[in-house]
Amino acid sequence: MQKGIELFDRVICIVLDGCGAGPAPDAKDFGDFGENEGNTLFNTWNAVGGIDAPLLWRLGYIAAGGVPQSGKPRIEARWGRLQKVSIGKDTMTGHWEMMGIHLQTPLPTYPNGFPISLIKGFEERIGRQTIGNVAESGTQIIARLGQMHIDTGCPIVYTSADSVFQIAAHEDVIPLDELYRICQIARDMLVEPHNVGRVIARPFIGDRSGGFVRTENRKDFPLSPPANLIDTIADVYSPVFGIGVIPEVFAGRGFKEVERTQSNPEHFEMLLKALENREKLIFVNFEDFDMLYGHRNDPEGFAKCLEQFDGYLAQIIARLKETDLLILTADHGNDPTTPSTDHSREYVPFSVWHLGMESGAHLGDHLGFWCIGATIAHCLKLPFDKGESLI
């Protein structure tokens, strides 16, 4: 049984980045092939022989991934899956859709690198030549071109399967302030038809003998989003408390200024601080599932990350108040058991829970990640014209 909607005055929405719940009906249109290729939670569970995450079980999150429930704890939350409507399988598209933005045209991607004319224009504006200009893993490209970058001072430009323009530089060769400056130049020049979702600064350290390692000084320069639920919450109540990449995904608009956290442990510590405040919406992305394990085809690491998050969840729940609503979801899939290191076009799980919830309910599949926004708007008594509330 759910409590009266008038009793909720705060929502905590947690995104487990990359934790998909099974192939979407249109997965093949996005380059995902094979009957069970993009099925992140289910395939990870099978690959490691089970995941010790009792709270994620009790909240229905793992069950939403299609993992058999036999012998598992009774589910106490309202749970199910959401199907993405927007065109894309990237972080930005997923989060934007949650807040009511429908992207009907995909953001541009560059599997063969960026047009030479675009690169030449960028080089002219920053006064440096660049190297790279390929679609490649970030760790692989700094291993391959890191020494050339040190020798020449040329920043490494690369992309991925996502709509990103990434610039990697050694912190001793191009200081952070300069790297951020040239990223802002790229952001300013990347307009339609090259309006990539994010320009990303990718600083690294190290040397050829000991290896190169990316630092936690990453910074995103996103495309500014259309008007969305974040704007409404900020206008009616107060800025949203965003953690991790969340504020950057929305170009910072409508968010409280807080320290940028870079890893799941840091996101968790910031979330505990956020729970001491009274912002109407706390919106956090736990990215390590995707960044450290999905993109690196590491199901064991992915599973351990879920178990670690389950421990975080116990401490989060212990700090919730009776007027808080907890939402768990994801933004896309990133199956670590497949040959691909790309995101996968999947359903995503959702779990909606509050203190005192007397019984869970399987709500099945719903169309549109914006059902998350509809739930938040319903609780905060705000207008929202997409999807349906899950509570």
PDB file of C-alpha atoms in Angstrom, residues 91-373:
ATOM      1  CA  THR A  91      23.971   9.048 -20.740  1.00  0.00           C
ATOM      2  CA  MET A  92      22.710  12.465 -21.786  1.00  0.00           C
ATOM      3  CA  THR A  93      19.737  11.175 -23.775  1.00  0.00           C
ATOM      4  CA  GLY A  94      18.705   8.915 -20.903  1.00  0.00           C
ATOM      5  CA  HIS A  95      18.843  11.592 -18.216  1.00  0.00           C
ATOM      6  CA  TRP A  96      17.200  14.210 -20.404  1.00  0.00           C
ATOM      7  CA  GLU A  97      14.293  11.874 -21.143  1.00  0.00           C
ATOM      8  CA  MET A  98      13.788  11.275 -17.411  1.00  0.00           C
ATOM      9  CA  MET A  99      13.158  14.984 -17.025  1.00  0.00           C
ATOM     10  CA  GLY A 100      10.734  15.179 -19.967  1.00  0.00           C
ATOM     11  CA  ILE A 101      12.958  15.890 -22.987  1.00  0.00           C
ATOM     12  CA  HIS A 102      12.184  13.881 -26.113  1.00  0.00           C
ATOM     13  CA  LEU A 103      15.114  13.743 -28.550  1.00  0.00           C
ATOM     14  CA  GLN A 104      13.641  12.735 -31.890  1.00  0.00           C
ATOM     15  CA  THR A 105      16.880  13.304 -33.804  1.00  0.00           C
ATOM     16  CA  PRO A 106      20.035  11.576 -32.542  1.00  0.00           C
ATOM     17  CA  LEU A 107      22.970  13.624 -31.387  1.00  0.00           C
ATOM     18  CA  PRO A 108      25.815  13.233 -33.923  1.00  0.00           C
ATOM     19  CA  THR A 109      28.386  10.476 -33.540  1.00  0.00           C
ATOM     20  CA  TYR A 110      31.647   9.964 -35.399  1.00  0.00           C
ATOM     21  CA  PRO A 111      32.681   6.305 -35.708  1.00  0.00           C
ATOM     22  CA  ASN A 112      35.332   7.254 -38.278  1.00  0.00           C
ATOM     23  CA  GLY A 113      36.601  10.349 -36.505  1.00  0.00           C
ATOM     24  CA  PHE A 114      35.660  13.993 -36.967  1.00  0.00           C
ATOM     25  CA  PRO A 115      35.700  15.755 -40.363  1.00  0.00           C
ATOM     26  CA  ILE A 116      39.128  17.178 -41.181  1.00  0.00           C
ATOM     27  CA  SER A 117      37.619  20.626 -41.701  1.00  0.00           C
ATOM     28  CA  LEU A 118      36.248  20.533 -38.140  1.00  0.00           C
ATOM     29  CA  ILE A 119      39.604  19.481 -36.679  1.00  0.00           C
ATOM     30  CA  LYS A 120      41.484  22.135 -38.669  1.00  0.00           C
ATOM     31  CA  GLY A 121      39.090  24.819 -37.447  1.00  0.00           C
ATOM     32  CA  PHE A 122      39.566  23.656 -33.861  1.00  0.00           C
ATOM     33  CA  GLU A 123      43.353  23.677 -34.225  1.00  0.00           C
ATOM     34  CA  GLU A 124      43.278  27.213 -35.553  1.00  0.00           C
ATOM     35  CA  ARG A 125      41.230  28.416 -32.596  1.00  0.00           C
ATOM     36  CA  ILE A 126      43.425  26.815 -29.926  1.00  0.00           C
ATOM     37  CA  GLY A 127      46.751  27.507 -31.656  1.00  0.00           C
ATOM     38  CA  ARG A 128      47.876  23.870 -31.451  1.00  0.00           C
ATOM     39  CA  GLN A 129      47.919  20.847 -33.689  1.00  0.00           C
ATOM     40  CA  THR A 130      46.079  17.766 -32.449  1.00  0.00           C
ATOM     41  CA  ILE A 131      46.698  14.025 -32.710  1.00  0.00           C
ATOM     42  CA  GLY A 132      44.306  11.082 -32.701  1.00  0.00           C
ATOM     43  CA  ASN A 133      40.942  11.921 -34.234  1.00  0.00           C
ATOM     44  CA  VAL A 134      39.628   8.373 -33.953  1.00  0.00           C
ATOM     45  CA  ALA A 135      36.894   6.510 -32.108  1.00  0.00           C
ATOM     46  CA  GLU A 136      38.771   4.599 -29.431  1.00  0.00           C
ATOM     47  CA  SER A 137      38.770   3.647 -25.760  1.00  0.00           C
ATOM     48  CA  GLY A 138      40.181   6.425 -23.604  1.00  0.00           C
ATOM     49  CA  THR A 139      42.566   4.140 -21.756  1.00  0.00           C
ATOM     50  CA  GLN A 140      43.790   2.618 -25.009  1.00  0.00           C
ATOM     51  CA  ILE A 141      44.388   5.907 -26.783  1.00  0.00           C
ATOM     52  CA  ILE A 142      46.474   7.428 -23.989  1.00  0.00           C
ATOM     53  CA  ALA A 143      48.526   4.225 -23.851  1.00  0.00           C
ATOM     54  CA  ARG A 144      49.084   4.446 -27.607  1.00  0.00           C
ATOM     55  CA  LEU A 145      49.538   8.207 -28.044  1.00  0.00           C
ATOM     56  CA  GLY A 146      50.514   9.433 -24.583  1.00  0.00           C
ATOM     57  CA  GLN A 147      54.219   9.643 -25.320  1.00  0.00           C
ATOM     58  CA  MET A 148      53.643  11.362 -28.669  1.00  0.00           C
ATOM     59  CA  HIS A 149      51.513  13.901 -26.835  1.00  0.00           C
ATOM     60  CA  ILE A 150      54.323  14.534 -24.327  1.00  0.00           C
ATOM     61  CA  ASP A 151      56.894  14.855 -27.116  1.00  0.00           C
ATOM     62  CA  THR A 152      54.815  17.242 -29.247  1.00  0.00           C
ATOM     63  CA  GLY A 153      52.488  19.040 -26.827  1.00  0.00           C
ATOM     64  CA  CYS A 154      49.584  18.198 -29.159  1.00  0.00           C
ATOM     65  CA  PRO A 155      46.335  17.355 -27.337  1.00  0.00           C
ATOM     66  CA  ILE A 156      44.747  13.996 -28.127  1.00  0.00           C
ATOM     67  CA  VAL A 157      41.289  14.336 -29.702  1.00  0.00           C
ATOM     68  CA  TYR A 158      39.084  11.269 -29.841  1.00  0.00           C
ATOM     69  CA  THR A 159      35.487  10.100 -29.615  1.00  0.00           C
ATOM     70  CA  SER A 160      33.506   6.962 -28.812  1.00  0.00           C
ATOM     71  CA  ALA A 161      30.201   5.394 -29.781  1.00  0.00           C
ATOM     72  CA  ASP A 162      28.573   8.244 -27.818  1.00  0.00           C
ATOM     73  CA  SER A 163      28.098  11.798 -29.026  1.00  0.00           C
ATOM     74  CA  VAL A 164      31.304  13.130 -27.458  1.00  0.00           C
ATOM     75  CA  PHE A 165      34.339  15.212 -28.410  1.00  0.00           C
ATOM     76  CA  GLN A 166      37.029  14.182 -25.924  1.00  0.00           C
ATOM     77  CA  ILE A 167      40.344  15.923 -25.373  1.00  0.00           C
ATOM     78  CA  ALA A 168      43.067  14.099 -23.440  1.00  0.00           C
ATOM     79  CA  ALA A 169      46.204  15.811 -22.151  1.00  0.00           C
ATOM     80  CA  HIS A 170      48.944  15.108 -19.614  1.00  0.00           C
ATOM     81  CA  GLU A 171      48.564  17.447 -16.649  1.00  0.00           C
ATOM     82  CA  ASP A 172      52.273  18.358 -16.789  1.00  0.00           C
ATOM     83  CA  VAL A 173      52.098  19.166 -20.511  1.00  0.00           C
ATOM     84  CA  ILE A 174      48.807  21.048 -20.720  1.00  0.00           C
ATOM     85  CA  PRO A 175      47.761  22.357 -17.283  1.00  0.00           C
ATOM     86  CA  LEU A 176      44.158  21.833 -16.243  1.00  0.00           C
ATOM     87  CA  ASP A 177      43.128  25.448 -16.702  1.00  0.00           C
ATOM     88  CA  GLU A 178      44.421  25.407 -20.268  1.00  0.00           C
ATOM     89  CA  LEU A 179      42.799  22.044 -20.995  1.00  0.00           C
ATOM     90  CA  TYR A 180      39.471  23.346 -19.732  1.00  0.00           C
ATOM     91  CA  ARG A 181      39.905  26.509 -21.808  1.00  0.00           C
ATOM     92  CA  ILE A 182      40.409  24.606 -25.046  1.00  0.00           C
ATOM     93  CA  CYS A 183      37.460  22.342 -24.166  1.00  0.00           C
ATOM     94  CA  GLN A 184      35.284  25.434 -23.830  1.00  0.00           C
ATOM     95  CA  ILE A 185      36.504  26.581 -27.252  1.00  0.00           C
ATOM     96  CA  ALA A 186      35.445  23.209 -28.667  1.00  0.00           C
ATOM     97  CA  ARG A 187      32.053  23.493 -26.970  1.00  0.00           C
ATOM     98  CA  ASP A 188      31.477  26.951 -28.412  1.00  0.00           C
ATOM     99  CA  MET A 189      32.291  25.845 -31.960  1.00  0.00           C
ATOM    100  CA  LEU A 190      30.429  22.521 -31.935  1.00  0.00           C
ATOM    101  CA  VAL A 191      27.033  23.674 -33.153  1.00  0.00           C
ATOM    102  CA  GLU A 192      24.670  22.011 -35.610  1.00  0.00           C
ATOM    103  CA  PRO A 193      25.307  19.798 -37.487  1.00  0.00           C
ATOM    104  CA  HIS A 194      28.177  18.979 -35.113  1.00  0.00           C
ATOM    105  CA  ASN A 195      26.273  19.665 -31.887  1.00  0.00           C
ATOM    106  CA  VAL A 196      27.789  16.784 -29.920  1.00  0.00           C
ATOM    107  CA  GLY A 197      26.225  16.028 -26.576  1.00  0.00           C
ATOM    108  CA  ARG A 198      29.368  16.562 -24.525  1.00  0.00           C
ATOM    109  CA  VAL A 199      32.893  17.885 -24.827  1.00  0.00           C
ATOM    110  CA  ILE A 200      34.954  16.097 -22.178  1.00  0.00           C
ATOM    111  CA  ALA A 201      38.335  17.052 -20.718  1.00  0.00           C
ATOM    112  CA  ARG A 202      40.303  13.845 -20.038  1.00  0.00           C
ATOM    113  CA  PRO A 203      43.479  14.720 -18.117  1.00  0.00           C
ATOM    114  CA  PHE A 204      46.048  12.031 -17.333  1.00  0.00           C
ATOM    115  CA  ILE A 205      49.423  11.562 -15.633  1.00  0.00           C
ATOM    116  CA  GLY A 206      52.269   9.056 -15.772  1.00  0.00           C
ATOM    117  CA  ASP A 207      55.006   8.135 -18.223  1.00  0.00           C
ATOM    118  CA  ARG A 208      55.816   5.539 -20.844  1.00  0.00           C
ATOM    119  CA  SER A 209      57.757   3.268 -18.477  1.00  0.00           C
ATOM    120  CA  GLY A 210      55.178   3.195 -15.695  1.00  0.00           C
ATOM    121  CA  GLY A 211      52.091   3.689 -17.831  1.00  0.00           C
ATOM    122  CA  PHE A 212      49.587   6.507 -18.201  1.00  0.00           C
ATOM    123  CA  VAL A 213      46.589   6.852 -15.884  1.00  0.00           C
ATOM    124  CA  ARG A 214      43.578   9.145 -16.192  1.00  0.00           C
ATOM    125  CA  THR A 215      43.047  11.426 -13.209  1.00  0.00           C
ATOM    126  CA  GLU A 216      39.818  12.427 -11.495  1.00  0.00           C
ATOM    127  CA  ASN A 217      39.996  15.945 -12.935  1.00  0.00           C
ATOM    128  CA  ARG A 218      37.655  15.106 -15.780  1.00  0.00           C
ATOM    129  CA  LYS A 219      35.286  17.919 -16.678  1.00  0.00           C
ATOM    130  CA  ASP A 220      32.255  17.811 -18.978  1.00  0.00           C
ATOM    131  CA  PHE A 221      31.059  20.644 -21.220  1.00  0.00           C
ATOM    132  CA  PRO A 222      27.541  19.593 -22.253  1.00  0.00           C
ATOM    133  CA  LEU A 223      25.061  20.812 -24.796  1.00  0.00           C
ATOM    134  CA  SER A 224      22.515  22.994 -23.034  1.00  0.00           C
ATOM    135  CA  PRO A 225      19.184  21.150 -22.719  1.00  0.00           C
ATOM    136  CA  PRO A 226      15.699  22.375 -23.623  1.00  0.00           C
ATOM    137  CA  ALA A 227      13.410  23.440 -20.776  1.00  0.00           C
ATOM    138  CA  ASN A 228      12.643  20.498 -18.499  1.00  0.00           C
ATOM    139  CA  LEU A 229      11.473  19.434 -15.032  1.00  0.00           C
ATOM    140  CA  ILE A 230      14.753  20.532 -13.396  1.00  0.00           C
ATOM    141  CA  ASP A 231      13.964  24.124 -14.406  1.00  0.00           C
ATOM    142  CA  THR A 232      10.479  23.862 -12.924  1.00  0.00           C
ATOM    143  CA  ILE A 233      11.709  22.500  -9.593  1.00  0.00           C
ATOM    144  CA  ALA A 234      14.370  25.224  -9.348  1.00  0.00           C
ATOM    145  CA  ASP A 235      11.815  27.939 -10.171  1.00  0.00           C
ATOM    146  CA  VAL A 236       9.081  26.739  -7.826  1.00  0.00           C
ATOM    147  CA  TYR A 237      11.135  25.440  -4.909  1.00  0.00           C
ATOM    148  CA  SER A 238      14.929  25.558  -4.855  1.00  0.00           C
ATOM    149  CA  PRO A 239      17.877  24.382  -6.967  1.00  0.00           C
ATOM    150  CA  VAL A 240      18.254  20.627  -7.296  1.00  0.00           C
ATOM    151  CA  PHE A 241      21.044  18.910  -5.361  1.00  0.00           C
ATOM    152  CA  GLY A 242      22.844  17.122  -8.211  1.00  0.00           C
ATOM    153  CA  ILE A 243      25.714  14.714  -7.579  1.00  0.00           C
ATOM    154  CA  GLY A 244      28.377  13.409  -9.950  1.00  0.00           C
ATOM    155  CA  VAL A 245      27.853  14.025 -13.638  1.00  0.00           C
ATOM    156  CA  ILE A 246      24.194  15.028 -13.206  1.00  0.00           C
ATOM    157  CA  PRO A 247      24.599  18.838 -13.117  1.00  0.00           C
ATOM    158  CA  GLU A 248      26.942  18.733 -16.127  1.00  0.00           C
ATOM    159  CA  VAL A 249      24.457  16.679 -18.137  1.00  0.00           C
ATOM    160  CA  PHE A 250      22.009  19.571 -17.706  1.00  0.00           C
ATOM    161  CA  ALA A 251      24.683  22.273 -18.240  1.00  0.00           C
ATOM    162  CA  GLY A 252      24.423  23.185 -14.551  1.00  0.00           C
ATOM    163  CA  ARG A 253      21.090  24.930 -15.018  1.00  0.00           C
ATOM    164  CA  GLY A 254      18.783  24.638 -12.019  1.00  0.00           C
ATOM    165  CA  PHE A 255      21.355  22.962  -9.765  1.00  0.00           C
ATOM    166  CA  LYS A 256      22.842  23.922  -6.429  1.00  0.00           C
ATOM    167  CA  GLU A 257      26.584  24.560  -6.566  1.00  0.00           C
ATOM    168  CA  VAL A 258      28.352  21.635  -4.897  1.00  0.00           C
ATOM    169  CA  GLU A 259      31.737  19.986  -5.190  1.00  0.00           C
ATOM    170  CA  ARG A 260      32.082  17.713  -8.239  1.00  0.00           C
ATOM    171  CA  THR A 261      32.512  14.097  -7.157  1.00  0.00           C
ATOM    172  CA  GLN A 262      34.255  11.599  -9.430  1.00  0.00           C
ATOM    173  CA  SER A 263      33.624   8.022  -8.217  1.00  0.00           C
ATOM    174  CA  ASN A 264      30.980   5.899  -6.524  1.00  0.00           C
ATOM    175  CA  PRO A 265      32.561   6.246  -3.045  1.00  0.00           C
ATOM    176  CA  GLU A 266      32.708  10.033  -3.488  1.00  0.00           C
ATOM    177  CA  HIS A 267      29.129  10.169  -4.810  1.00  0.00           C
ATOM    178  CA  PHE A 268      27.991   8.183  -1.772  1.00  0.00           C
ATOM    179  CA  GLU A 269      29.681  10.525   0.708  1.00  0.00           C
ATOM    180  CA  MET A 270      28.152  13.543  -1.045  1.00  0.00           C
ATOM    181  CA  LEU A 271      24.734  11.898  -1.000  1.00  0.00           C
ATOM    182  CA  LEU A 272      24.970  11.461   2.763  1.00  0.00           C
ATOM    183  CA  LYS A 273      25.666  15.199   3.037  1.00  0.00           C
ATOM    184  CA  ALA A 274      22.779  15.979   0.706  1.00  0.00           C
ATOM    185  CA  LEU A 275      20.395  14.009   2.906  1.00  0.00           C
ATOM    186  CA  GLU A 276      21.148  16.454   5.723  1.00  0.00           C
ATOM    187  CA  ASN A 277      19.709  19.280   3.579  1.00  0.00           C
ATOM    188  CA  ARG A 278      16.126  19.777   2.450  1.00  0.00           C
ATOM    189  CA  GLU A 279      16.296  20.288  -1.305  1.00  0.00           C
ATOM    190  CA  LYS A 280      13.144  18.920  -2.923  1.00  0.00           C
ATOM    191  CA  LEU A 281      15.081  16.707  -5.340  1.00  0.00           C
ATOM    192  CA  ILE A 282      18.403  14.953  -4.837  1.00  0.00           C
ATOM    193  CA  PHE A 283      19.517  13.563  -8.191  1.00  0.00           C
ATOM    194  CA  VAL A 284      22.643  11.398  -8.268  1.00  0.00           C
ATOM    195  CA  ASN A 285      24.441   9.237 -10.824  1.00  0.00           C
ATOM    196  CA  PHE A 286      26.636   6.350  -9.667  1.00  0.00           C
ATOM    197  CA  GLU A 287      28.839   5.963 -12.745  1.00  0.00           C
ATOM    198  CA  ASP A 288      31.414   3.294 -11.877  1.00  0.00           C
ATOM    199  CA  PHE A 289      29.237   0.417 -13.141  1.00  0.00           C
ATOM    200  CA  ASP A 290      29.431   1.882 -16.627  1.00  0.00           C
ATOM    201  CA  MET A 291      32.772   3.696 -16.652  1.00  0.00           C
ATOM    202  CA  LEU A 292      34.982   1.170 -14.878  1.00  0.00           C
ATOM    203  CA  TYR A 293      33.346  -2.162 -15.688  1.00  0.00           C
ATOM    204  CA  GLY A 294      30.820  -2.023 -18.524  1.00  0.00           C
ATOM    205  CA  HIS A 295      33.148  -0.230 -20.931  1.00  0.00           C
ATOM    206  CA  ARG A 296      35.979  -2.583 -19.938  1.00  0.00           C
ATOM    207  CA  ASN A 297      34.030  -5.846 -20.267  1.00  0.00           C
ATOM    208  CA  ASP A 298      34.544  -6.760 -16.621  1.00  0.00           C
ATOM    209  CA  PRO A 299      31.495  -8.645 -15.272  1.00  0.00           C
ATOM    210  CA  GLU A 300      33.264  -9.545 -12.020  1.00  0.00           C
ATOM    211  CA  GLY A 301      34.006  -5.899 -11.330  1.00  0.00           C
ATOM    212  CA  PHE A 302      30.459  -4.939 -12.313  1.00  0.00           C
ATOM    213  CA  ALA A 303      29.017  -7.488  -9.873  1.00  0.00           C
ATOM    214  CA  LYS A 304      31.275  -6.358  -7.031  1.00  0.00           C
ATOM    215  CA  CYS A 305      30.266  -2.767  -7.741  1.00  0.00           C
ATOM    216  CA  LEU A 306      26.603  -3.743  -7.321  1.00  0.00           C
ATOM    217  CA  GLU A 307      27.430  -5.429  -4.032  1.00  0.00           C
ATOM    218  CA  GLN A 308      29.296  -2.326  -2.870  1.00  0.00           C
ATOM    219  CA  PHE A 309      26.337  -0.136  -3.812  1.00  0.00           C
ATOM    220  CA  ASP A 310      24.028  -2.442  -1.861  1.00  0.00           C
ATOM    221  CA  GLY A 311      26.061  -1.599   1.231  1.00  0.00           C
ATOM    222  CA  TYR A 312      25.712   2.103   0.436  1.00  0.00           C
ATOM    223  CA  LEU A 313      21.979   1.629   0.014  1.00  0.00           C
ATOM    224  CA  ALA A 314      21.625   0.273   3.545  1.00  0.00           C
ATOM    225  CA  GLN A 315      23.160   3.482   4.928  1.00  0.00           C
ATOM    226  CA  ILE A 316      21.078   5.664   2.616  1.00  0.00           C
ATOM    227  CA  ILE A 317      17.822   4.016   3.686  1.00  0.00           C
ATOM    228  CA  ALA A 318      18.789   4.376   7.347  1.00  0.00           C
ATOM    229  CA  ARG A 319      18.836   8.162   6.850  1.00  0.00           C
ATOM    230  CA  LEU A 320      15.531   8.513   4.998  1.00  0.00           C
ATOM    231  CA  LYS A 321      12.571  10.248   6.567  1.00  0.00           C
ATOM    232  CA  GLU A 322       8.929   9.214   6.325  1.00  0.00           C
ATOM    233  CA  THR A 323       8.298  12.039   3.860  1.00  0.00           C
ATOM    234  CA  ASP A 324      11.062  10.899   1.460  1.00  0.00           C
ATOM    235  CA  LEU A 325      10.496   8.904  -1.718  1.00  0.00           C
ATOM    236  CA  LEU A 326      13.385   6.815  -3.054  1.00  0.00           C
ATOM    237  CA  ILE A 327      13.683   6.046  -6.775  1.00  0.00           C
ATOM    238  CA  LEU A 328      16.318   3.748  -8.280  1.00  0.00           C
ATOM    239  CA  THR A 329      16.735   3.510 -12.049  1.00  0.00           C
ATOM    240  CA  ALA A 330      19.342   3.538 -14.855  1.00  0.00           C
ATOM    241  CA  ASP A 331      20.038   5.540 -18.000  1.00  0.00           C
ATOM    242  CA  HIS A 332      20.967   2.798 -20.508  1.00  0.00           C
ATOM    243  CA  GLY A 333      22.645  -0.605 -20.561  1.00  0.00           C
ATOM    244  CA  ASN A 334      26.331  -1.514 -20.773  1.00  0.00           C
ATOM    245  CA  ASP A 335      26.568  -5.293 -20.844  1.00  0.00           C
ATOM    246  CA  PRO A 336      30.071  -6.288 -19.674  1.00  0.00           C
ATOM    247  CA  THR A 337      29.716  -9.837 -21.021  1.00  0.00           C
ATOM    248  CA  THR A 338      29.592  -8.943 -24.736  1.00  0.00           C
ATOM    249  CA  PRO A 339      32.469  -8.267 -27.149  1.00  0.00           C
ATOM    250  CA  SER A 340      31.249  -4.681 -27.537  1.00  0.00           C
ATOM    251  CA  THR A 341      32.393  -1.997 -25.091  1.00  0.00           C
ATOM    252  CA  ASP A 342      29.573   0.297 -26.221  1.00  0.00           C
ATOM    253  CA  HIS A 343      26.366   1.134 -24.378  1.00  0.00           C
ATOM    254  CA  SER A 344      23.429  -1.132 -25.135  1.00  0.00           C
ATOM    255  CA  ARG A 345      19.864  -0.115 -26.011  1.00  0.00           C
ATOM    256  CA  GLU A 346      17.992  -1.701 -23.118  1.00  0.00           C
ATOM    257  CA  TYR A 347      15.020  -1.318 -20.884  1.00  0.00           C
ATOM    258  CA  VAL A 348      16.094   0.097 -17.527  1.00  0.00           C
ATOM    259  CA  PRO A 349      14.927  -1.038 -14.085  1.00  0.00           C
ATOM    260  CA  PHE A 350      12.966   1.167 -11.774  1.00  0.00           C
ATOM    261  CA  SER A 351      12.252   0.758  -8.088  1.00  0.00           C
ATOM    262  CA  VAL A 352      10.099   3.154  -6.083  1.00  0.00           C
ATOM    263  CA  TRP A 353      10.051   2.822  -2.289  1.00  0.00           C
ATOM    264  CA  HIS A 354       9.355   4.718   0.920  1.00  0.00           C
ATOM    265  CA  LEU A 355       9.424   3.973   4.627  1.00  0.00           C
ATOM    266  CA  GLY A 356       6.331   2.136   5.716  1.00  0.00           C
ATOM    267  CA  MET A 357       5.505   0.702   2.287  1.00  0.00           C
ATOM    268  CA  GLU A 358       3.398  -2.307   3.236  1.00  0.00           C
ATOM    269  CA  SER A 359       3.664  -4.364   0.065  1.00  0.00           C
ATOM    270  CA  GLY A 360       5.457  -4.312  -3.249  1.00  0.00           C
ATOM    271  CA  ALA A 361       3.957  -4.484  -6.696  1.00  0.00           C
ATOM    272  CA  HIS A 362       5.305  -5.484 -10.084  1.00  0.00           C
ATOM    273  CA  LEU A 363       4.212  -2.664 -12.383  1.00  0.00           C
ATOM    274  CA  GLY A 364       5.518  -4.243 -15.604  1.00  0.00           C
ATOM    275  CA  ASP A 365       6.940  -2.238 -18.496  1.00  0.00           C
ATOM    276  CA  HIS A 366       6.226   1.460 -19.065  1.00  0.00           C
ATOM    277  CA  LEU A 367       6.973   3.554 -22.131  1.00  0.00           C
ATOM    278  CA  GLY A 368       9.289   6.499 -21.566  1.00  0.00           C
ATOM    279  CA  PHE A 369      12.023   7.203 -19.045  1.00  0.00           C
ATOM    280  CA  TRP A 370       9.955  10.316 -18.332  1.00  0.00           C
ATOM    281  CA  CYS A 371       7.846   8.198 -15.974  1.00  0.00           C
ATOM    282  CA  ILE A 372      10.627   9.068 -13.511  1.00  0.00           C
ATOM    283  CA  GLY A 373       9.894  12.760 -14.032  1.00  0.00           C
TER     284      GLY A 373
END
